[in-house]
mmCIF file of C-alpha atoms in Angstrom:
data_model
loop_
_atom_site.group_PDB
_atom_site.id
_atom_site.type_symbol
_atom_site.label_atom_id
_atom_site.label_comp_id
_atom_site.label_asym_id
_atom_site.label_seq_id
_atom_site.Cartn_x
_atom_site.Cartn_y
_atom_site.Cartn_z
ATOM 1 C CA UNK A 812 -11.143 51.843 37.132
ATOM 2 C CA UNK A 813 -10.280 48.146 37.040
ATOM 3 C CA UNK A 814 -12.643 47.446 34.102
ATOM 4 C CA UNK A 815 -11.020 50.295 32.234
ATOM 5 C CA UNK A 816 -7.515 49.226 32.874
ATOM 6 C CA UNK A 817 -8.538 45.755 31.566
ATOM 7 C CA UNK A 818 -10.089 47.083 28.303
ATOM 8 C CA UNK A 819 -6.875 49.175 27.938
ATOM 9 C CA UNK A 820 -4.564 46.334 28.167
ATOM 10 C CA UNK A 821 -6.764 44.232 25.841
ATOM 11 C CA UNK A 822 -6.779 46.844 23.189
ATOM 12 C CA UNK A 823 -2.820 47.124 23.270
ATOM 13 C CA UNK A 824 -2.532 43.240 23.091
ATOM 14 C CA UNK A 825 -4.922 43.203 20.067
ATOM 15 C CA UNK A 826 -3.210 45.756 17.984
ATOM 16 C CA UNK A 827 -0.165 43.656 17.176
ATOM 17 C CA UNK A 828 -2.475 40.751 16.345
ATOM 18 C CA UNK A 829 -4.494 42.893 13.793
ATOM 19 C CA UNK A 830 -1.243 43.809 12.247
ATOM 20 C CA UNK A 831 -0.472 40.004 11.732
ATOM 21 C CA UNK A 832 -3.714 39.562 9.921
ATOM 22 C CA UNK A 833 -2.723 41.425 6.709
ATOM 23 C CA UNK A 834 -3.519 39.483 3.549
ATOM 24 C CA UNK A 835 -0.524 37.603 2.141
ATOM 25 C CA UNK A 836 0.836 39.352 -1.091
ATOM 26 C CA UNK A 837 3.458 37.196 -2.856
ATOM 27 C CA UNK A 838 5.646 38.815 -5.584
ATOM 28 C CA UNK A 839 4.984 35.923 -7.502
ATOM 29 C CA UNK A 840 3.668 35.261 -10.285
ATOM 30 C CA UNK A 841 4.235 37.522 -13.118
ATOM 31 C CA UNK A 842 6.684 39.754 -14.802
ATOM 32 C CA UNK A 843 6.072 42.777 -12.484
ATOM 33 C CA UNK A 844 6.272 42.967 -8.604
ATOM 34 C CA UNK A 845 3.806 44.130 -6.018
ATOM 35 C CA UNK A 846 4.106 47.390 -3.793
ATOM 36 C CA UNK A 847 2.776 45.747 -0.566
ATOM 37 C CA UNK A 848 4.996 44.615 2.164
ATOM 38 C CA UNK A 849 5.259 41.757 4.326
ATOM 39 C CA UNK A 850 3.994 42.522 8.092
ATOM 40 C CA UNK A 851 6.657 42.976 10.826
ATOM 41 C CA UNK A 852 8.228 39.819 12.100
ATOM 42 C CA UNK A 853 6.732 37.796 9.213
ATOM 43 C CA UNK A 854 8.980 35.988 6.434
ATOM 44 C CA UNK A 855 7.806 35.184 2.996
ATOM 45 C CA UNK A 856 9.631 32.329 1.087
ATOM 46 C CA UNK A 857 8.859 32.636 -2.737
ATOM 47 C CA UNK A 858 10.280 29.764 -4.949
ATOM 48 C CA UNK A 859 10.165 28.877 -8.705
ATOM 49 C CA UNK A 860 10.246 24.966 -8.348
ATOM 50 C CA UNK A 861 11.209 24.975 -11.980
ATOM 51 C CA UNK A 862 11.656 27.622 -14.730
ATOM 52 C CA UNK A 863 12.405 27.003 -18.337
ATOM 53 C CA UNK A 864 13.100 29.370 -20.864
ATOM 54 C CA UNK A 865 13.699 28.650 -24.673
ATOM 55 C CA UNK A 866 15.561 31.399 -26.870
ATOM 56 C CA UNK A 867 15.704 30.495 -30.548
ATOM 57 C CA UNK A 868 17.950 33.073 -32.366
ATOM 58 C CA UNK A 869 19.118 32.939 -35.964
ATOM 59 C CA UNK A 870 22.547 31.402 -35.125
ATOM 60 C CA UNK A 871 21.883 29.127 -32.051
ATOM 61 C CA UNK A 872 19.128 27.861 -29.654
ATOM 62 C CA UNK A 873 19.533 28.140 -25.782
ATOM 63 C CA UNK A 874 17.260 26.373 -23.204
ATOM 64 C CA UNK A 875 17.622 27.434 -19.681
ATOM 65 C CA UNK A 876 16.270 25.624 -16.760
ATOM 66 C CA UNK A 877 16.524 27.092 -13.233
ATOM 67 C CA UNK A 878 15.744 24.994 -10.161
ATOM 68 C CA UNK A 879 14.789 26.548 -6.751
ATOM 69 C CA UNK A 880 15.084 30.053 -7.829
ATOM 70 C CA UNK A 881 14.296 31.657 -4.314
ATOM 71 C CA UNK A 882 13.345 35.167 -3.030
ATOM 72 C CA UNK A 883 12.884 35.686 0.636
ATOM 73 C CA UNK A 884 11.089 38.794 2.249
ATOM 74 C CA UNK A 885 11.309 39.709 5.810
ATOM 75 C CA UNK A 886 9.116 42.349 7.518
ATOM 76 C CA UNK A 887 11.258 45.004 9.325
ATOM 77 C CA UNK A 888 8.354 47.610 9.989
ATOM 78 C CA UNK A 889 4.922 48.075 9.055
ATOM 79 C CA UNK A 890 5.979 49.590 5.518
ATOM 80 C CA UNK A 891 9.721 48.386 5.176
ATOM 81 C CA UNK A 892 10.935 44.858 4.299
ATOM 82 C CA UNK A 893 14.442 43.411 3.588
ATOM 83 C CA UNK A 894 14.881 41.018 0.659
ATOM 84 C CA UNK A 895 17.380 38.495 -0.555
ATOM 85 C CA UNK A 896 17.297 36.237 -3.536
ATOM 86 C CA UNK A 897 19.450 33.343 -4.923
ATOM 87 C CA UNK A 898 19.431 30.725 -7.678
ATOM 88 C CA UNK A 899 21.000 27.636 -6.261
ATOM 89 C CA UNK A 900 21.070 25.942 -9.626
ATOM 90 C CA UNK A 901 20.688 26.661 -13.293
ATOM 91 C CA UNK A 902 21.433 24.654 -16.411
ATOM 92 C CA UNK A 903 22.107 26.319 -19.721
ATOM 93 C CA UNK A 904 22.273 24.123 -22.821
ATOM 94 C CA UNK A 905 23.133 25.891 -26.199
ATOM 95 C CA UNK A 906 23.114 24.409 -29.555
ATOM 96 C CA UNK A 907 25.123 26.226 -32.551
ATOM 97 C CA UNK A 908 22.704 25.767 -35.550
ATOM 98 C CA UNK A 909 25.740 25.947 -38.247
ATOM 99 C CA UNK A 910 27.969 23.317 -36.638
ATOM 100 C CA UNK A 911 25.490 21.419 -34.555
ATOM 101 C CA UNK A 912 27.863 21.820 -31.524
ATOM 102 C CA UNK A 913 26.139 21.582 -28.208
ATOM 103 C CA UNK A 914 27.536 23.283 -25.049
ATOM 104 C CA UNK A 915 25.892 22.496 -21.701
ATOM 105 C CA UNK A 916 26.779 24.152 -18.274
ATOM 106 C CA UNK A 917 25.402 24.021 -14.901
ATOM 107 C CA UNK A 918 26.022 26.871 -12.370
ATOM 108 C CA UNK A 919 25.080 28.494 -9.243
ATOM 109 C CA UNK A 920 23.429 31.762 -9.949
ATOM 110 C CA UNK A 921 24.071 35.185 -8.292
ATOM 111 C CA UNK A 922 22.594 36.674 -4.917
ATOM 112 C CA UNK A 923 20.277 39.711 -4.963
ATOM 113 C CA UNK A 924 19.981 41.860 -1.921
ATOM 114 C CA UNK A 925 17.501 44.666 -1.469
ATOM 115 C CA UNK A 926 14.740 46.373 0.463
ATOM 116 C CA UNK A 927 11.291 47.686 -0.165
ATOM 117 C CA UNK A 928 9.731 50.825 1.359
ATOM 118 C CA UNK A 929 6.005 51.156 0.753
ATOM 119 C CA UNK A 930 5.119 54.786 0.358
ATOM 120 C CA UNK A 931 1.255 54.363 0.352
ATOM 121 C CA UNK A 932 -0.837 51.450 1.595
ATOM 122 C CA UNK A 933 1.530 48.793 2.656
ATOM 123 C CA UNK A 934 -1.338 46.188 2.711
ATOM 124 C CA UNK A 935 -1.483 46.796 -1.282
ATOM 125 C CA UNK A 936 -5.095 48.283 -0.950
ATOM 126 C CA UNK A 937 -6.527 51.086 -2.989
ATOM 127 C CA UNK A 938 -3.732 52.964 -4.517
ATOM 128 C CA UNK A 939 -0.308 51.356 -3.341
ATOM 129 C CA UNK A 940 3.193 52.666 -4.229
ATOM 130 C CA UNK A 941 6.755 51.378 -3.121
ATOM 131 C CA UNK A 942 10.424 51.929 -3.886
ATOM 132 C CA UNK A 943 12.633 48.722 -4.057
ATOM 133 C CA UNK A 944 16.395 49.289 -4.471
ATOM 134 C CA UNK A 945 18.470 46.226 -5.016
ATOM 135 C CA UNK A 946 22.111 44.952 -5.825
ATOM 136 C CA UNK A 947 23.289 41.755 -7.326
ATOM 137 C CA UNK A 948 26.478 39.940 -5.880
ATOM 138 C CA UNK A 949 28.366 37.890 -8.350
ATOM 139 C CA UNK A 950 28.210 34.810 -6.355
ATOM 140 C CA UNK A 951 27.583 32.692 -9.449
ATOM 141 C CA UNK A 952 29.292 32.211 -12.754
ATOM 142 C CA UNK A 953 28.197 32.608 -16.359
ATOM 143 C CA UNK A 954 26.073 31.753 -18.098
ATOM 144 C CA UNK A 955 23.841 31.603 -15.007
ATOM 145 C CA UNK A 956 25.465 34.315 -12.974
ATOM 146 C CA UNK A 957 26.306 37.699 -14.529
ATOM 147 C CA UNK A 958 29.948 37.689 -13.821
ATOM 148 C CA UNK A 959 30.184 40.881 -11.777
ATOM 149 C CA UNK A 960 27.839 43.083 -9.646
ATOM 150 C CA UNK A 961 24.874 45.166 -10.904
ATOM 151 C CA UNK A 962 22.233 47.289 -9.139
ATOM 152 C CA UNK A 963 19.152 48.804 -9.783
ATOM 153 C CA UNK A 964 15.724 50.454 -8.324
ATOM 154 C CA UNK A 965 12.061 49.157 -8.929
ATOM 155 C CA UNK A 966 9.140 51.356 -8.436
ATOM 156 C CA UNK A 967 5.787 49.129 -8.386
ATOM 157 C CA UNK A 968 2.337 50.512 -8.231
ATOM 158 C CA UNK A 969 -1.157 49.117 -7.933
ATOM 159 C CA UNK A 970 -4.666 50.380 -8.197
ATOM 160 C CA UNK A 971 -7.973 48.658 -7.381
ATOM 161 C CA UNK A 972 -10.143 49.377 -10.195
ATOM 162 C CA UNK A 973 -13.094 47.328 -8.558
ATOM 163 C CA UNK A 974 -13.266 44.438 -6.064
ATOM 164 C CA UNK A 975 -12.298 42.072 -8.604
ATOM 165 C CA UNK A 976 -9.919 43.961 -11.058
ATOM 166 C CA UNK A 977 -6.452 45.366 -10.155
ATOM 167 C CA UNK A 978 -4.144 47.457 -12.422
ATOM 168 C CA UNK A 979 -0.418 47.219 -11.928
ATOM 169 C CA UNK A 980 2.613 48.768 -13.189
ATOM 170 C CA UNK A 981 6.405 48.129 -12.470
ATOM 171 C CA UNK A 982 9.065 50.675 -13.541
ATOM 172 C CA UNK A 983 12.717 49.418 -13.178
ATOM 173 C CA UNK A 984 15.944 51.214 -14.034
ATOM 174 C CA UNK A 985 19.297 49.143 -13.761
ATOM 175 C CA UNK A 986 22.968 49.437 -13.788
ATOM 176 C CA UNK A 987 23.097 46.053 -15.855
ATOM 177 C CA UNK A 988 26.094 44.004 -16.326
ATOM 178 C CA UNK A 989 27.608 44.010 -19.906
ATOM 179 C CA UNK A 990 27.102 40.937 -21.797
ATOM 180 C CA UNK A 991 30.886 40.488 -21.863
ATOM 181 C CA UNK A 992 30.773 40.140 -18.164
ATOM 182 C CA UNK A 993 32.587 43.330 -17.015
ATOM 183 C CA UNK A 994 31.644 46.776 -16.751
ATOM 184 C CA UNK A 995 27.874 48.139 -16.397
ATOM 185 C CA UNK A 996 25.277 50.079 -18.736
ATOM 186 C CA UNK A 997 21.902 51.656 -18.727
ATOM 187 C CA UNK A 998 18.915 49.265 -18.869
ATOM 188 C CA UNK A 999 15.228 50.077 -18.160
ATOM 189 C CA UNK A 1000 11.897 48.465 -18.251
ATOM 190 C CA UNK A 1001 8.113 48.960 -18.019
ATOM 191 C CA UNK A 1002 5.477 46.329 -16.815
ATOM 192 C CA UNK A 1003 1.752 46.855 -17.269
ATOM 193 C CA UNK A 1004 -0.684 44.177 -16.074
ATOM 194 C CA UNK A 1005 -4.345 43.348 -15.127
ATOM 195 C CA UNK A 1006 -5.106 40.994 -12.223
ATOM 196 C CA UNK A 1007 -8.611 39.366 -12.241
ATOM 197 C CA UNK A 1008 -9.978 37.790 -9.200
ATOM 198 C CA UNK A 1009 -11.891 34.827 -10.313
ATOM 199 C CA UNK A 1010 -12.797 33.589 -6.754
ATOM 200 C CA UNK A 1011 -11.572 34.168 -3.162
ATOM 201 C CA UNK A 1012 -8.734 32.013 -3.754
ATOM 202 C CA UNK A 1013 -7.926 31.956 -7.579
ATOM 203 C CA UNK A 1014 -6.528 34.908 -9.585
ATOM 204 C CA UNK A 1015 -5.440 35.413 -13.153
ATOM 205 C CA UNK A 1016 -2.943 38.100 -14.416
ATOM 206 C CA UNK A 1017 -2.137 39.162 -17.747
ATOM 207 C CA UNK A 1018 0.816 41.436 -18.502
ATOM 208 C CA UNK A 1019 3.003 43.216 -21.147
ATOM 209 C CA UNK A 1020 6.542 44.233 -20.659
ATOM 210 C CA UNK A 1021 9.057 46.290 -22.693
ATOM 211 C CA UNK A 1022 12.740 46.340 -22.013
ATOM 212 C CA UNK A 1023 15.431 48.559 -23.303
ATOM 213 C CA UNK A 1024 19.012 47.362 -22.777
ATOM 214 C CA UNK A 1025 21.917 49.793 -23.818
ATOM 215 C CA UNK A 1026 24.591 46.999 -23.927
ATOM 216 C CA UNK A 1027 27.763 48.318 -25.438
ATOM 217 C CA UNK A 1028 27.882 45.060 -27.586
ATOM 218 C CA UNK A 1029 24.650 45.819 -29.063
ATOM 219 C CA UNK A 1030 21.441 47.610 -27.746
ATOM 220 C CA UNK A 1031 18.179 45.809 -27.862
ATOM 221 C CA UNK A 1032 14.622 46.264 -27.157
ATOM 222 C CA UNK A 1033 12.440 43.197 -25.914
ATOM 223 C CA UNK A 1034 8.876 42.737 -25.864
ATOM 224 C CA UNK A 1035 6.930 39.998 -23.655
ATOM 225 C CA UNK A 1036 3.616 39.035 -22.955
ATOM 226 C CA UNK A 1037 2.696 36.950 -19.824
ATOM 227 C CA UNK A 1038 -0.201 34.974 -18.533
ATOM 228 C CA UNK A 1039 -0.302 33.391 -14.907
ATOM 229 C CA UNK A 1040 -2.664 31.926 -12.366
ATOM 230 C CA UNK A 1041 -2.338 32.108 -8.598
ATOM 231 C CA UNK A 1042 -4.167 29.715 -6.025
ATOM 232 C CA UNK A 1043 -4.201 30.744 -2.302
ATOM 233 C CA UNK A 1044 -4.525 27.079 -0.916
ATOM 234 C CA UNK A 1045 -4.379 28.579 2.534
ATOM 235 C CA UNK A 1046 -3.980 31.980 4.079
ATOM 236 C CA UNK A 1047 -0.131 31.585 4.078
ATOM 237 C CA UNK A 1048 0.393 29.386 1.217
ATOM 238 C CA UNK A 1049 -0.011 30.173 -2.542
ATOM 239 C CA UNK A 1050 0.884 27.879 -5.710
ATOM 240 C CA UNK A 1051 1.256 29.540 -9.166
ATOM 241 C CA UNK A 1052 1.816 28.592 -12.842
ATOM 242 C CA UNK A 1053 2.575 30.840 -15.721
ATOM 243 C CA UNK A 1054 3.844 31.483 -19.228
ATOM 244 C CA UNK A 1055 5.818 34.292 -20.891
ATOM 245 C CA UNK A 1056 5.832 34.718 -24.694
ATOM 246 C CA UNK A 1057 8.432 36.841 -26.648
ATOM 247 C CA UNK A 1058 6.878 39.429 -28.757
ATOM 248 C CA UNK A 1059 10.105 40.340 -30.896
ATOM 249 C CA UNK A 1060 13.253 38.646 -32.207
ATOM 250 C CA UNK A 1061 15.278 39.898 -29.489
ATOM 251 C CA UNK A 1062 13.102 38.345 -26.823
ATOM 252 C CA UNK A 1063 13.339 34.881 -25.616
ATOM 253 C CA UNK A 1064 10.623 32.852 -27.445
ATOM 254 C CA UNK A 1065 9.016 31.224 -24.361
ATOM 255 C CA UNK A 1066 9.263 30.598 -20.583
ATOM 256 C CA UNK A 1067 7.159 28.242 -18.433
ATOM 257 C CA UNK A 1068 7.307 28.203 -14.616
ATOM 258 C CA UNK A 1069 5.678 26.580 -11.609
ATOM 259 C CA UNK A 1070 6.194 28.065 -8.118
ATOM 260 C CA UNK A 1071 5.115 28.271 -4.355
ATOM 261 C CA UNK A 1072 5.063 30.832 -1.970
ATOM 262 C CA UNK A 1073 4.938 30.410 1.844
ATOM 263 C CA UNK A 1074 4.668 32.781 4.712
ATOM 264 C CA UNK A 1075 5.978 32.057 8.217
#
């Protein structure tokens, strides 16, 4: 009897430990997001150390640099996590091609709050699906902040095609802020990507994204292509680098970024 009780207590105490051993799955890098959730009582801090975007349009060119753009995920239950994101600093430099005038602004960005509920396989294995509603709070100011609140919902899904190949999709529908800085309109996007596991620690991801934005000032359709590398330096630490290229005139020309993700 004593032996049976001892074995039972051992199994009870081992169960939470097994839950903590779920593989780390940051949302970085790339254009889409992941359906897996952080284990209960664990925290993931995912930061773009630097992020530069160039947008060269017919009448002007803008360069945007974000520093420390961060996303924090907190495990609430086995399949639910709470989320908060914030851009502590962004700098936008715009040059008018006709006059040569240059306008530079440094601003704090907005705060994003949300949650993710995994519907199937919270560790991201096999076929995994989640729902992620969010809201953006107008903490910052334009041109880094949006100027007023926005909201939306993201539905990410992944499927393991093999031990080394993973198919991912991310569907998003937003009540996006109007370019004028007040009011909201419909915007929606779709991301499709393939992740290749090159080794136990290194993976490469290739994605395509199409966004339709029904802004009252002028509707646009943007196409993007992305390539990124992620290196798991340790079980709880990932470094990443990536590039995004615009595929049509409405999309920004180029984005380069470098980031780090750490689980606590």
